[in-house]
C-alpha cells in the first residue's frame, strides 16, 4: 500500500468493470518505472508468460540506431513540464498563443514555424519531434486543442490537460521502433488534416473535434510493440483480459480512460457526459483494429453507393470520425516518399523484432516478421495493395478533394518506388526467376494484424518469400 503508484492512483475510485484494466495499467507502470524485471501477477504453465517485451526490446535494440534513451527523454519531459508549471502567464488564463517556452530555446523559432503549417500534408513529424525535444505529441495536441478553442469551450483545466498529455506521451513506449509517441503525433496531425476537409469541417461539432483529436493522440497508448497473435499465443494477460478480441485496441482505450480519470480532465463535466465521451472514445479506438477493416469498408461503401450519409445525424458523424481515424492511422503510404519510407522502415523493424523474439523462444514466426525472408518493399507493396488502397479509394469518393488526390498520388509513387527497389535487389541478388511473392501477400498483410487467423498457427498460410535463398 505504501507503493507510490498505489498512492498515485489510490485516490480515484473506478467502477468495477474498469478495475481490472486499470490494475493492469498499474502493473505496466511498475515495470517501467521501477526498472526491475516484472513479476507476472498471474502465472500459468505456459513458459512464455514471463516474457517482458520491454527488456527484450531493449536488449535487441542495443547497438541499433535508437535516437535517445528512455531516461534521457523522460528528463527532457520533466523539465518541460516544470518550465510550464512555473510559467505564471499560462496559469493565469487561457493563452491565445502556443506556450512556446515549453520548447528548448534553440529550437523554439523553428518549431513555431512548423506549427504554423501544421495542416499541410508534407508536415515532417520527425523533424518536429527533434525540434520539440521528443515532445511532439504533447506540443502538437496541445496546440491543436487551443487553436480550435476547445480548451475554453469545454473549460478544460490547462494544468490537467497538460498533465494528461504528458502522461499519454510517456505511456507510449519510446523503445518501440514504430508504435511510439511519434506515431501517435503523426496520426493526430493527419487527423487534423482530415478534420479540416470541407465535408467534415462544415458538419462536425466541437465535441466531435475534441473527441477525434483525443482519440488520435491515444489510439495506440501502451502498445507493447508486438501484435495480437503474439499476445494470444504467449497467453499474455492482456489477451486473457480482453478475451482474444481487439486485445490491443481495448488496452489502448482502457489506458486512455485510466489517464482521463486519473487527471480528472473531464471531471467537471456531468458524469453522464464524461461517460459518453469515454464510450465514444472507445468506439473510435476500436475502429482502428485492422482485422475489422472489411466491416467498416463495406458499411462505408454502402453509404456511398446509396448516397445516404447525413452528417447532421450524430451517428453518421461518428462513423465518419471512425473512418477518418482509420485513414489517419494507416496513412504512412500516402505521405511523400522521404517520410513514408522512414515509417516503412520503422514498422518493418518492429515486425522483425517480434520475429526475433519468436525465434529466440522457439515460437512459430508470425507472417511478415522474419527478417531473413521479407523485405521492407514486399511488406509495403502488400500492405498498400490489400489494405491502404481500398480504404483511401473509398475515402476519396467520400471526400473528393485535392488532399485525397495528393494522398492517392503519393501512394502510387511510393508503391512504384518500392517496386523499383525490389527489382533492383532481385537482379542484384542473382539471376533467379521472378518472385512468386505476390500470391500470399494479402493473407500475410491482413494476418499480420489479425488475431483470429493466426492465433492457433493452424490456418495461416506460408508467408511470402520476398527473397529466395538459393
Ligand atoms: Zn496506430
Tab-separated table of C-alpha atoms and ligand atoms in Angstrom:
chain	number	residue	atom	x	y	z
A	1	UNK	CA	0.000	0.000	0.000
A	2	UNK	CA	2.959	2.274	0.586
A	3	UNK	CA	3.957	1.959	-3.046
A	4	UNK	CA	3.973	5.382	-4.678
A	5	UNK	CA	1.960	4.089	-7.593
A	6	UNK	CA	-0.722	2.850	-5.333
A	7	UNK	CA	-0.959	6.225	-3.706
A	8	UNK	CA	-0.946	7.942	-7.037
A	9	UNK	CA	-3.912	6.020	-8.310
A	10	UNK	CA	-5.475	5.197	-4.990
A	11	UNK	CA	-7.381	8.426	-4.580
A	12	UNK	CA	-9.598	7.811	-7.572
A	13	UNK	CA	-12.479	5.395	-7.476
A	14	UNK	CA	-13.280	3.399	-10.571
A	15	UNK	CA	-16.319	1.395	-11.420
A	16	UNK	CA	-15.827	-2.336	-11.198
A	17	UNK	CA	-15.758	-3.041	-14.938
A	18	UNK	CA	-12.704	-0.862	-15.367
A	19	UNK	CA	-10.956	-2.057	-12.270
A	20	UNK	CA	-9.136	-4.928	-13.896
A	21	UNK	CA	-7.932	-2.858	-16.820
A	22	UNK	CA	-6.647	-0.182	-14.527
A	23	UNK	CA	-4.914	-2.732	-12.391
A	24	UNK	CA	-3.172	-3.999	-15.459
A	25	UNK	CA	-2.067	-0.471	-16.200
A	26	UNK	CA	-0.609	-0.191	-12.739
A	27	UNK	CA	1.378	-3.350	-13.319
A	28	UNK	CA	2.599	-1.924	-16.576
A	29	UNK	CA	3.735	1.199	-14.799
A	30	UNK	CA	5.537	-0.765	-12.137
A	31	UNK	CA	7.548	-2.455	-14.823
A	32	UNK	CA	8.561	0.778	-16.500
A	33	UNK	CA	9.196	2.890	-13.510
A	34	UNK	CA	10.908	0.515	-11.153
A	35	UNK	CA	13.361	-0.678	-13.831
A	36	UNK	CA	13.322	-4.192	-12.411
A	37	UNK	CA	12.085	-7.181	-14.376
A	38	UNK	CA	8.424	-7.646	-13.766
A	39	UNK	CA	6.855	-10.483	-11.931
A	40	UNK	CA	3.651	-11.526	-13.707
A	41	UNK	CA	0.879	-11.420	-11.200
A	42	UNK	CA	-0.826	-14.495	-12.555
A	43	UNK	CA	1.226	-17.444	-13.639
A	44	UNK	CA	0.124	-20.200	-15.925
A	45	UNK	CA	2.012	-23.221	-17.066
A	46	UNK	CA	2.955	-21.505	-20.305
A	47	UNK	CA	6.672	-20.729	-20.257
A	48	UNK	CA	6.345	-17.579	-22.354
A	49	UNK	CA	4.071	-15.783	-19.966
A	50	UNK	CA	7.157	-14.346	-18.389
A	51	UNK	CA	8.435	-12.610	-21.488
A	52	UNK	CA	8.967	-8.971	-20.669
A	53	UNK	CA	8.709	-7.226	-24.013
A	54	UNK	CA	10.444	-4.139	-22.800
A	55	UNK	CA	13.518	-5.972	-21.642
A	56	UNK	CA	13.642	-7.960	-24.837
A	57	UNK	CA	13.326	-4.895	-26.993
A	58	UNK	CA	15.963	-3.091	-25.027
A	59	UNK	CA	18.380	-5.937	-25.453
A	60	UNK	CA	17.592	-6.380	-29.095
A	61	UNK	CA	17.937	-2.729	-29.913
A	62	UNK	CA	21.324	-2.459	-28.259
A	63	UNK	CA	23.742	-1.125	-30.793
A	64	UNK	CA	20.941	-0.145	-33.136
A	65	UNK	CA	20.306	3.435	-34.094
A	66	UNK	CA	17.952	4.492	-31.343
A	67	UNK	CA	17.984	8.257	-31.097
A	68	UNK	CA	17.956	8.874	-27.364
A	69	UNK	CA	17.479	6.597	-24.414
A	70	UNK	CA	14.238	6.481	-22.492
A	71	UNK	CA	15.500	8.003	-19.242
A	72	UNK	CA	17.032	10.845	-21.209
A	73	UNK	CA	13.725	11.603	-22.862
A	74	UNK	CA	11.938	11.444	-19.554
A	75	UNK	CA	14.218	14.090	-18.092
A	76	UNK	CA	13.513	16.388	-21.022
A	77	UNK	CA	9.806	15.936	-20.475
A	78	UNK	CA	10.049	16.602	-16.807
A	79	UNK	CA	11.994	19.774	-17.440
A	80	UNK	CA	9.448	20.960	-19.943
A	81	UNK	CA	6.622	20.290	-17.538
A	82	UNK	CA	8.298	22.182	-14.725
A	83	UNK	CA	9.041	25.037	-17.006
A	84	UNK	CA	5.368	25.006	-17.878
A	85	UNK	CA	4.261	24.956	-14.266
A	86	UNK	CA	6.484	27.880	-13.452
A	87	UNK	CA	5.026	29.947	-16.166
A	88	UNK	CA	2.602	32.228	-14.393
A	89	UNK	CA	1.288	33.547	-17.687
A	90	UNK	CA	-0.130	30.170	-18.517
A	91	UNK	CA	-1.594	29.522	-15.146
A	92	UNK	CA	-3.381	32.857	-15.108
A	93	UNK	CA	-5.575	32.084	-18.035
A	94	UNK	CA	-6.006	30.552	-21.427
A	95	UNK	CA	-3.149	31.696	-23.586
A	96	UNK	CA	-4.083	32.870	-27.037
A	97	UNK	CA	-0.774	31.664	-28.376
A	98	UNK	CA	1.100	28.448	-28.099
A	99	UNK	CA	3.265	28.280	-24.981
A	100	UNK	CA	6.475	28.115	-26.907
A	101	UNK	CA	8.636	28.470	-23.836
A	102	UNK	CA	7.914	24.779	-23.260
A	103	UNK	CA	10.281	24.180	-26.133
A	104	UNK	CA	14.024	24.365	-25.874
A	105	UNK	CA	15.028	27.870	-26.780
A	106	UNK	CA	17.369	26.954	-29.596
A	107	UNK	CA	14.574	25.312	-31.465
A	108	UNK	CA	11.648	27.495	-30.461
A	109	UNK	CA	11.631	29.538	-33.621
A	110	UNK	CA	11.801	26.560	-35.929
A	111	UNK	CA	9.137	24.653	-34.025
A	112	UNK	CA	6.880	27.707	-34.113
A	113	UNK	CA	7.355	27.969	-37.848
A	114	UNK	CA	6.423	24.344	-38.235
A	115	UNK	CA	3.255	24.704	-36.165
A	116	UNK	CA	2.103	27.462	-38.479
A	117	UNK	CA	1.952	24.839	-41.199
A	118	UNK	CA	0.561	22.026	-39.082
A	119	UNK	CA	-2.276	21.483	-41.542
A	120	UNK	CA	-0.061	20.665	-44.509
A	121	UNK	CA	0.233	17.102	-45.725
A	122	UNK	CA	4.022	17.123	-46.013
A	123	UNK	CA	4.444	18.131	-42.354
A	124	UNK	CA	7.658	16.457	-41.155
A	125	UNK	CA	6.743	14.990	-37.778
A	126	UNK	CA	10.234	13.523	-37.315
A	127	UNK	CA	11.801	16.955	-37.575
A	128	UNK	CA	9.105	18.420	-35.336
A	129	UNK	CA	9.812	15.747	-32.747
A	130	UNK	CA	13.506	16.660	-32.749
A	131	UNK	CA	12.775	20.377	-32.535
A	132	UNK	CA	10.489	19.796	-29.550
A	133	UNK	CA	12.985	17.594	-27.773
A	134	UNK	CA	10.866	14.475	-28.140
A	135	UNK	CA	7.676	16.243	-27.124
A	136	UNK	CA	5.894	16.221	-30.467
A	137	UNK	CA	2.741	14.551	-29.186
A	138	UNK	CA	2.242	16.907	-26.240
A	139	UNK	CA	3.131	20.056	-28.169
A	140	UNK	CA	1.098	19.258	-31.252
A	141	UNK	CA	-2.053	18.096	-29.475
A	142	UNK	CA	-1.936	20.978	-27.023
A	143	UNK	CA	-1.559	23.404	-29.915
A	144	UNK	CA	-4.463	21.930	-31.871
A	145	UNK	CA	-6.847	21.876	-28.908
A	146	UNK	CA	-6.020	25.515	-28.234
A	147	UNK	CA	-6.241	26.523	-31.853
A	148	UNK	CA	-9.763	25.120	-32.083
A	149	UNK	CA	-10.679	26.989	-28.890
A	150	UNK	CA	-11.656	23.676	-27.303
A	151	UNK	CA	-9.857	24.439	-24.038
A	152	UNK	CA	-12.035	27.477	-23.498
A	153	UNK	CA	-15.206	25.946	-24.859
A	154	UNK	CA	-15.058	22.843	-22.678
A	155	UNK	CA	-13.498	24.780	-19.811
A	156	UNK	CA	-10.603	22.385	-19.648
A	157	UNK	CA	-8.153	22.999	-16.847
A	158	UNK	CA	-4.827	23.805	-18.506
A	159	UNK	CA	-2.733	22.060	-15.883
A	160	UNK	CA	-4.869	18.918	-16.032
A	161	UNK	CA	-4.759	18.975	-19.805
A	162	UNK	CA	-1.002	19.364	-19.861
A	163	UNK	CA	-0.584	16.625	-17.300
A	164	UNK	CA	-2.886	14.346	-19.264
A	165	UNK	CA	-0.924	14.873	-22.482
A	166	UNK	CA	2.446	14.367	-20.789
A	167	UNK	CA	1.212	11.111	-19.275
A	168	UNK	CA	-0.194	9.967	-22.623
A	169	UNK	CA	3.139	10.676	-24.287
A	170	UNK	CA	5.053	8.874	-21.550
A	171	UNK	CA	2.827	5.821	-21.691
A	172	UNK	CA	3.812	5.235	-25.290
A	173	UNK	CA	6.864	3.001	-25.290
A	174	UNK	CA	9.706	5.032	-26.698
A	175	UNK	CA	11.724	1.898	-27.423
A	176	UNK	CA	9.160	0.624	-29.922
A	177	UNK	CA	10.566	1.363	-33.363
A	178	UNK	CA	7.102	2.223	-34.691
A	179	UNK	CA	4.284	2.227	-32.138
A	180	UNK	CA	5.614	5.116	-30.084
A	181	UNK	CA	4.519	8.683	-29.330
A	182	UNK	CA	5.812	9.978	-32.665
A	183	UNK	CA	3.397	7.669	-34.495
A	184	UNK	CA	0.606	8.995	-32.258
A	185	UNK	CA	1.645	12.572	-33.067
A	186	UNK	CA	1.711	11.725	-36.770
A	187	UNK	CA	-1.791	10.218	-36.609
A	188	UNK	CA	-3.038	13.284	-34.704
A	189	UNK	CA	-1.574	15.572	-37.365
A	190	UNK	CA	-3.201	13.520	-40.139
A	191	UNK	CA	-6.492	13.538	-38.250
A	192	UNK	CA	-6.283	17.307	-38.087
A	193	UNK	CA	-5.810	17.452	-41.869
A	194	UNK	CA	-8.931	15.320	-42.336
A	195	UNK	CA	-10.986	17.320	-39.840
A	196	UNK	CA	-10.241	20.380	-41.974
A	197	UNK	CA	-11.592	18.775	-45.124
A	198	UNK	CA	-14.747	20.630	-46.265
A	199	UNK	CA	-17.133	17.670	-45.843
A	200	UNK	CA	-16.106	17.320	-42.211
A	201	UNK	CA	-15.328	20.921	-41.321
A	202	UNK	CA	-18.802	22.091	-42.232
A	203	UNK	CA	-20.643	19.436	-40.224
A	204	UNK	CA	-18.525	18.366	-37.253
A	205	UNK	CA	-19.296	19.830	-33.846
A	206	UNK	CA	-16.670	20.989	-31.356
A	207	UNK	CA	-17.409	17.859	-29.397
A	208	UNK	CA	-16.631	15.702	-32.454
A	209	UNK	CA	-13.355	17.527	-32.970
A	210	UNK	CA	-12.299	17.195	-29.338
A	211	UNK	CA	-13.127	13.506	-29.441
A	212	UNK	CA	-11.352	12.977	-32.757
A	213	UNK	CA	-8.129	14.627	-31.598
A	214	UNK	CA	-8.055	12.874	-28.213
A	215	UNK	CA	-8.745	9.541	-29.926
A	216	UNK	CA	-5.914	10.101	-32.387
A	217	UNK	CA	-3.462	11.014	-29.633
A	218	UNK	CA	-4.357	7.977	-27.510
A	219	UNK	CA	-5.239	5.360	-30.151
A	220	UNK	CA	-2.117	3.182	-29.579
A	221	UNK	CA	-1.495	4.023	-25.930
A	222	UNK	CA	0.710	1.475	-24.156
A	223	UNK	CA	1.313	-0.539	-27.336
A	224	UNK	CA	3.697	-3.384	-26.399
A	225	UNK	CA	5.396	-3.480	-29.813
A	226	UNK	CA	4.059	-6.914	-30.683
A	227	UNK	CA	0.786	-7.849	-32.344
A	228	UNK	CA	-2.332	-9.560	-31.082
A	229	UNK	CA	-1.500	-13.069	-32.337
A	230	UNK	CA	1.724	-12.862	-30.361
A	231	UNK	CA	-0.128	-11.869	-27.192
A	232	UNK	CA	-2.575	-14.717	-27.714
A	233	UNK	CA	-0.005	-17.408	-28.361
A	234	UNK	CA	2.047	-16.367	-25.358
A	235	UNK	CA	-1.022	-16.349	-23.087
A	236	UNK	CA	-0.360	-12.726	-22.272
A	237	UNK	CA	-2.621	-11.351	-19.565
A	238	UNK	CA	-3.997	-8.706	-21.926
A	239	UNK	CA	-5.212	-11.426	-24.294
A	240	UNK	CA	-6.963	-13.153	-21.405
A	241	UNK	CA	-8.390	-9.904	-20.090
A	242	UNK	CA	-9.930	-8.949	-23.429
A	243	UNK	CA	-10.834	-12.491	-24.473
A	244	UNK	CA	-8.586	-12.512	-27.523
A	245	UNK	CA	-10.720	-9.829	-29.167
A	246	UNK	CA	-9.281	-6.475	-30.248
A	247	UNK	CA	-6.834	-7.036	-27.423
A	248	UNK	CA	-4.528	-4.134	-28.245
A	249	UNK	CA	-7.275	-1.670	-29.106
A	250	UNK	CA	-9.152	-2.452	-25.885
A	251	UNK	CA	-5.916	-1.942	-23.999
A	252	UNK	CA	-5.301	1.432	-25.693
A	253	UNK	CA	-8.821	2.562	-24.922
A	254	UNK	CA	-8.817	1.462	-21.294
A	255	UNK	CA	-5.413	3.036	-20.797
A	256	UNK	CA	-6.738	6.324	-22.180
A	257	UNK	CA	-9.776	6.166	-19.907
A	258	UNK	CA	-7.461	5.480	-16.973
A	259	UNK	CA	-5.468	8.637	-17.691
A	260	UNK	CA	-8.598	10.737	-18.251
A	261	UNK	CA	-9.889	9.711	-14.838
A	262	UNK	CA	-6.565	9.972	-13.132
A	263	UNK	CA	-6.015	13.524	-14.310
A	264	UNK	CA	-9.688	14.446	-13.948
A	265	UNK	CA	-9.580	16.215	-17.310
A	266	UNK	CA	-13.334	15.866	-17.801
A	267	UNK	CA	-14.284	15.591	-14.138
A	268	UNK	CA	-16.042	18.975	-14.246
A	269	UNK	CA	-18.479	17.710	-16.874
A	270	UNK	CA	-21.726	15.971	-15.843
A	271	UNK	CA	-20.988	12.304	-15.144
A	272	UNK	CA	-23.212	11.215	-17.993
A	273	UNK	CA	-21.299	13.327	-20.485
A	274	UNK	CA	-17.895	12.131	-19.457
A	275	UNK	CA	-19.079	8.514	-19.557
A	276	UNK	CA	-20.447	9.088	-23.054
A	277	UNK	CA	-17.159	10.602	-24.034
A	278	UNK	CA	-15.264	7.571	-22.760
A	279	UNK	CA	-17.593	5.225	-24.599
A	280	UNK	CA	-17.290	7.084	-27.882
A	281	UNK	CA	-13.541	7.292	-27.452
A	282	UNK	CA	-13.603	3.504	-27.205
A	283	UNK	CA	-15.670	3.105	-30.317
A	284	UNK	CA	-13.220	5.290	-32.252
A	285	UNK	CA	-10.133	3.487	-30.985
A	286	UNK	CA	-11.656	0.044	-31.538
A	287	UNK	CA	-12.308	1.001	-35.166
A	288	UNK	CA	-8.536	1.054	-35.735
A	289	UNK	CA	-8.437	-2.750	-35.384
A	290	UNK	CA	-7.227	-3.516	-38.894
A	291	UNK	CA	-8.644	-7.038	-38.803
A	292	UNK	CA	-12.115	-5.482	-38.819
A	293	UNK	CA	-11.383	-3.222	-41.755
A	294	UNK	CA	-13.742	-5.031	-44.132
A	295	UNK	CA	-16.711	-4.432	-41.843
A	296	UNK	CA	-16.091	-0.709	-41.844
A	297	UNK	CA	-15.251	-0.602	-45.511
A	298	UNK	CA	-18.466	-2.409	-46.549
A	299	UNK	CA	-20.554	-0.048	-44.489
A	300	UNK	CA	-18.704	2.939	-45.940
A	301	UNK	CA	-19.237	1.648	-49.498
A	302	UNK	CA	-22.894	1.008	-48.834
A	303	UNK	CA	-23.426	4.558	-47.607
A	304	UNK	CA	-21.526	5.990	-50.556
A	305	UNK	CA	-23.404	3.834	-53.093
A	306	UNK	CA	-26.740	4.801	-51.610
A	307	UNK	CA	-25.650	8.397	-51.053
A	308	UNK	CA	-27.366	8.348	-47.695
A	309	UNK	CA	-24.706	9.749	-45.392
A	310	UNK	CA	-26.296	12.556	-43.487
A	311	UNK	CA	-23.786	14.420	-41.386
A	312	UNK	CA	-26.401	16.250	-39.374
A	313	UNK	CA	-27.031	12.809	-37.886
A	314	UNK	CA	-24.742	12.263	-34.874
A	315	UNK	CA	-24.266	8.544	-35.519
A	316	UNK	CA	-23.233	9.212	-39.123
A	317	UNK	CA	-20.764	11.849	-37.977
A	318	UNK	CA	-19.361	9.346	-35.515
A	319	UNK	CA	-18.971	6.819	-38.304
A	320	UNK	CA	-17.086	9.353	-40.408
A	321	UNK	CA	-14.814	10.077	-37.447
A	322	UNK	CA	-14.106	6.344	-37.235
A	323	UNK	CA	-13.224	6.255	-40.935
A	324	UNK	CA	-11.071	9.384	-40.604
A	325	UNK	CA	-9.152	7.876	-37.700
A	326	UNK	CA	-8.686	4.628	-39.621
A	327	UNK	CA	-7.261	6.597	-42.537
A	328	UNK	CA	-5.038	8.685	-40.261
A	329	UNK	CA	-3.730	5.514	-38.624
A	330	UNK	CA	-2.581	3.896	-41.855
A	331	UNK	CA	-1.771	6.978	-43.933
A	332	UNK	CA	2.002	6.338	-43.985
A	333	UNK	CA	1.942	5.079	-47.601
A	334	UNK	CA	0.163	8.308	-48.624
A	335	UNK	CA	2.877	10.629	-47.330
A	336	UNK	CA	5.705	11.984	-49.503
A	337	UNK	CA	8.393	9.360	-50.131
A	338	UNK	CA	11.011	10.730	-47.684
A	339	UNK	CA	8.516	10.490	-44.806
A	340	UNK	CA	6.745	7.368	-45.999
A	341	UNK	CA	9.998	5.481	-46.400
A	342	UNK	CA	11.047	6.198	-42.817
A	343	UNK	CA	7.730	4.916	-41.476
A	344	UNK	CA	8.008	1.788	-43.603
A	345	UNK	CA	11.446	1.037	-42.214
A	346	UNK	CA	10.285	1.584	-38.654
A	347	UNK	CA	7.199	-0.610	-38.876
A	348	UNK	CA	9.188	-3.370	-40.555
A	349	UNK	CA	11.825	-3.194	-37.856
A	350	UNK	CA	9.108	-3.655	-35.239
A	351	UNK	CA	7.765	-6.707	-37.103
A	352	UNK	CA	11.273	-8.129	-37.400
A	353	UNK	CA	11.987	-7.586	-33.709
A	354	UNK	CA	8.859	-9.591	-32.928
A	355	UNK	CA	10.148	-12.286	-35.274
A	356	UNK	CA	13.490	-12.270	-33.456
A	357	UNK	CA	11.712	-12.781	-30.132
A	358	UNK	CA	9.646	-15.609	-31.618
A	359	UNK	CA	12.757	-17.317	-32.934
A	360	UNK	CA	14.591	-16.876	-29.679
A	361	UNK	CA	11.728	-18.512	-27.789
A	362	UNK	CA	11.188	-21.204	-30.423
A	363	UNK	CA	7.739	-19.913	-31.330
A	364	UNK	CA	6.360	-20.023	-34.832
A	365	UNK	CA	7.492	-16.835	-36.583
A	366	UNK	CA	4.496	-14.655	-37.460
A	367	UNK	CA	3.758	-13.638	-41.049
A	368	UNK	CA	5.976	-10.774	-42.262
A	369	UNK	CA	8.102	-10.961	-39.128
A	370	UNK	CA	11.036	-12.962	-40.429
A	371	UNK	CA	13.899	-10.679	-41.400
A	372	UNK	CA	15.513	-13.478	-43.400
A	373	UNK	CA	12.632	-13.890	-45.792
A	374	UNK	CA	10.936	-10.485	-46.001
A	375	UNK	CA	11.899	-7.042	-47.170
A	376	UNK	CA	10.531	-3.609	-46.402
A	377	UNK	CA	9.428	-3.397	-50.016
A	378	UNK	CA	7.412	-6.591	-50.250
A	379	UNK	CA	5.658	-5.835	-46.983
A	380	UNK	CA	4.806	-2.313	-48.131
A	381	UNK	CA	3.553	-3.344	-51.549
A	382	UNK	CA	1.265	-5.958	-49.981
A	383	UNK	CA	0.005	-3.519	-47.378
A	384	UNK	CA	-0.764	-0.851	-49.945
A	385	UNK	CA	-2.448	-3.197	-52.376
A	386	UNK	CA	-4.702	-5.017	-49.957
A	387	UNK	CA	-5.202	-2.651	-47.036
A	388	UNK	CA	-4.424	1.002	-47.785
A	389	UNK	CA	-5.553	1.417	-51.394
A	390	UNK	CA	-9.092	0.077	-50.865
A	391	UNK	CA	-9.560	2.351	-47.849
A	392	UNK	CA	-8.209	5.521	-49.439
A	393	UNK	CA	-10.108	4.893	-52.665
A	394	UNK	CA	-13.389	4.994	-50.721
A	395	UNK	CA	-12.220	7.961	-48.679
A	396	UNK	CA	-11.571	9.843	-51.928
A	397	UNK	CA	-15.105	9.022	-53.071
A	398	UNK	CA	-16.427	10.478	-49.842
A	399	UNK	CA	-14.120	13.473	-49.715
A	400	UNK	CA	-13.134	14.250	-53.279
A	401	UNK	CA	-10.582	16.937	-52.582
A	402	UNK	CA	-7.082	17.927	-53.505
A	403	UNK	CA	-5.788	16.255	-50.342
A	404	UNK	CA	-7.413	12.943	-51.265
A	405	UNK	CA	-5.872	13.113	-54.742
A	406	UNK	CA	-2.497	14.042	-53.258
A	407	UNK	CA	-2.637	11.044	-50.931
A	408	UNK	CA	-3.538	8.623	-53.725
A	409	UNK	CA	-0.815	10.181	-55.860
A	410	UNK	CA	1.865	9.669	-53.215
A	411	UNK	CA	0.709	6.113	-52.611
A	412	UNK	CA	1.042	5.314	-56.318
A	413	UNK	CA	4.525	6.811	-56.467
A	414	UNK	CA	5.649	5.121	-53.253
A	415	UNK	CA	4.418	1.764	-54.460
A	416	UNK	CA	6.316	2.220	-57.702
A	417	UNK	CA	9.452	3.192	-55.768
A	418	UNK	CA	9.289	0.086	-53.606
A	419	UNK	CA	8.661	-1.974	-56.724
A	420	UNK	CA	11.747	-0.472	-58.324
A	421	UNK	CA	13.882	-1.133	-55.271
A	422	UNK	CA	12.577	-4.698	-55.097
A	423	UNK	CA	13.543	-5.291	-58.703
A	424	UNK	CA	16.988	-3.849	-58.148
A	425	UNK	CA	17.522	-6.143	-55.181
A	426	UNK	CA	16.272	-9.174	-57.063
A	427	UNK	CA	18.541	-8.551	-60.012
A	428	UNK	CA	21.471	-7.918	-57.713
A	429	UNK	CA	20.842	-10.981	-55.555
A	430	UNK	CA	21.004	-13.222	-58.601
A	431	UNK	CA	19.525	-14.204	-61.916
A	432	UNK	CA	16.684	-16.098	-60.251
A	433	UNK	CA	13.290	-16.233	-61.966
A	434	UNK	CA	10.650	-13.691	-60.866
A	435	UNK	CA	9.406	-13.984	-57.317
A	436	UNK	CA	6.087	-15.643	-56.573
A	437	UNK	CA	5.746	-13.409	-53.563
A	438	UNK	CA	2.529	-11.712	-54.640
A	439	UNK	CA	0.252	-14.706	-54.219
A	440	UNK	CA	0.031	-14.861	-50.474
A	441	UNK	CA	0.732	-11.264	-49.669
A	442	UNK	CA	-2.891	-10.424	-48.938
A	443	UNK	CA	-3.138	-13.164	-46.378
A	444	UNK	CA	0.066	-12.097	-44.769
A	445	UNK	CA	-0.731	-8.383	-44.809
A	446	UNK	CA	-4.014	-8.960	-43.045
A	447	UNK	CA	-2.848	-11.821	-40.879
A	448	UNK	CA	-0.014	-9.721	-39.545
A	449	UNK	CA	-2.538	-7.765	-37.572
A	450	UNK	CA	-5.397	-10.219	-37.399
A	451	UNK	CA	-5.604	-12.364	-34.291
A	452	UNK	CA	-8.297	-14.731	-35.456
A	453	UNK	CA	-6.383	-16.046	-38.402
A	454	UNK	CA	-3.046	-16.754	-36.890
A	455	UNK	CA	-3.821	-17.309	-33.253
A	456	UNK	CA	-3.735	-21.078	-33.450
A	457	UNK	CA	-0.991	-21.133	-36.014
A	458	UNK	CA	-3.056	-23.658	-37.928
A	459	UNK	CA	-4.797	-21.662	-40.605
A	460	UNK	CA	-2.110	-19.204	-41.569
A	461	UNK	CA	-0.577	-19.755	-44.933
A	462	UNK	CA	3.090	-19.662	-45.638
A	463	UNK	CA	4.491	-16.156	-45.517
A	464	UNK	CA	5.511	-14.619	-48.817
A	465	UNK	CA	9.107	-15.278	-49.746
A	466	UNK	CA	10.369	-11.947	-50.970
A	467	UNK	CA	13.959	-13.067	-51.339
A	468	UNK	CA	14.786	-16.641	-52.038
A	469	UNK	CA	17.854	-18.246	-50.614
A	470	UNK	CA	19.186	-20.270	-53.492
B	1	LIG	ZN1	-1.649	3.365	-34.814
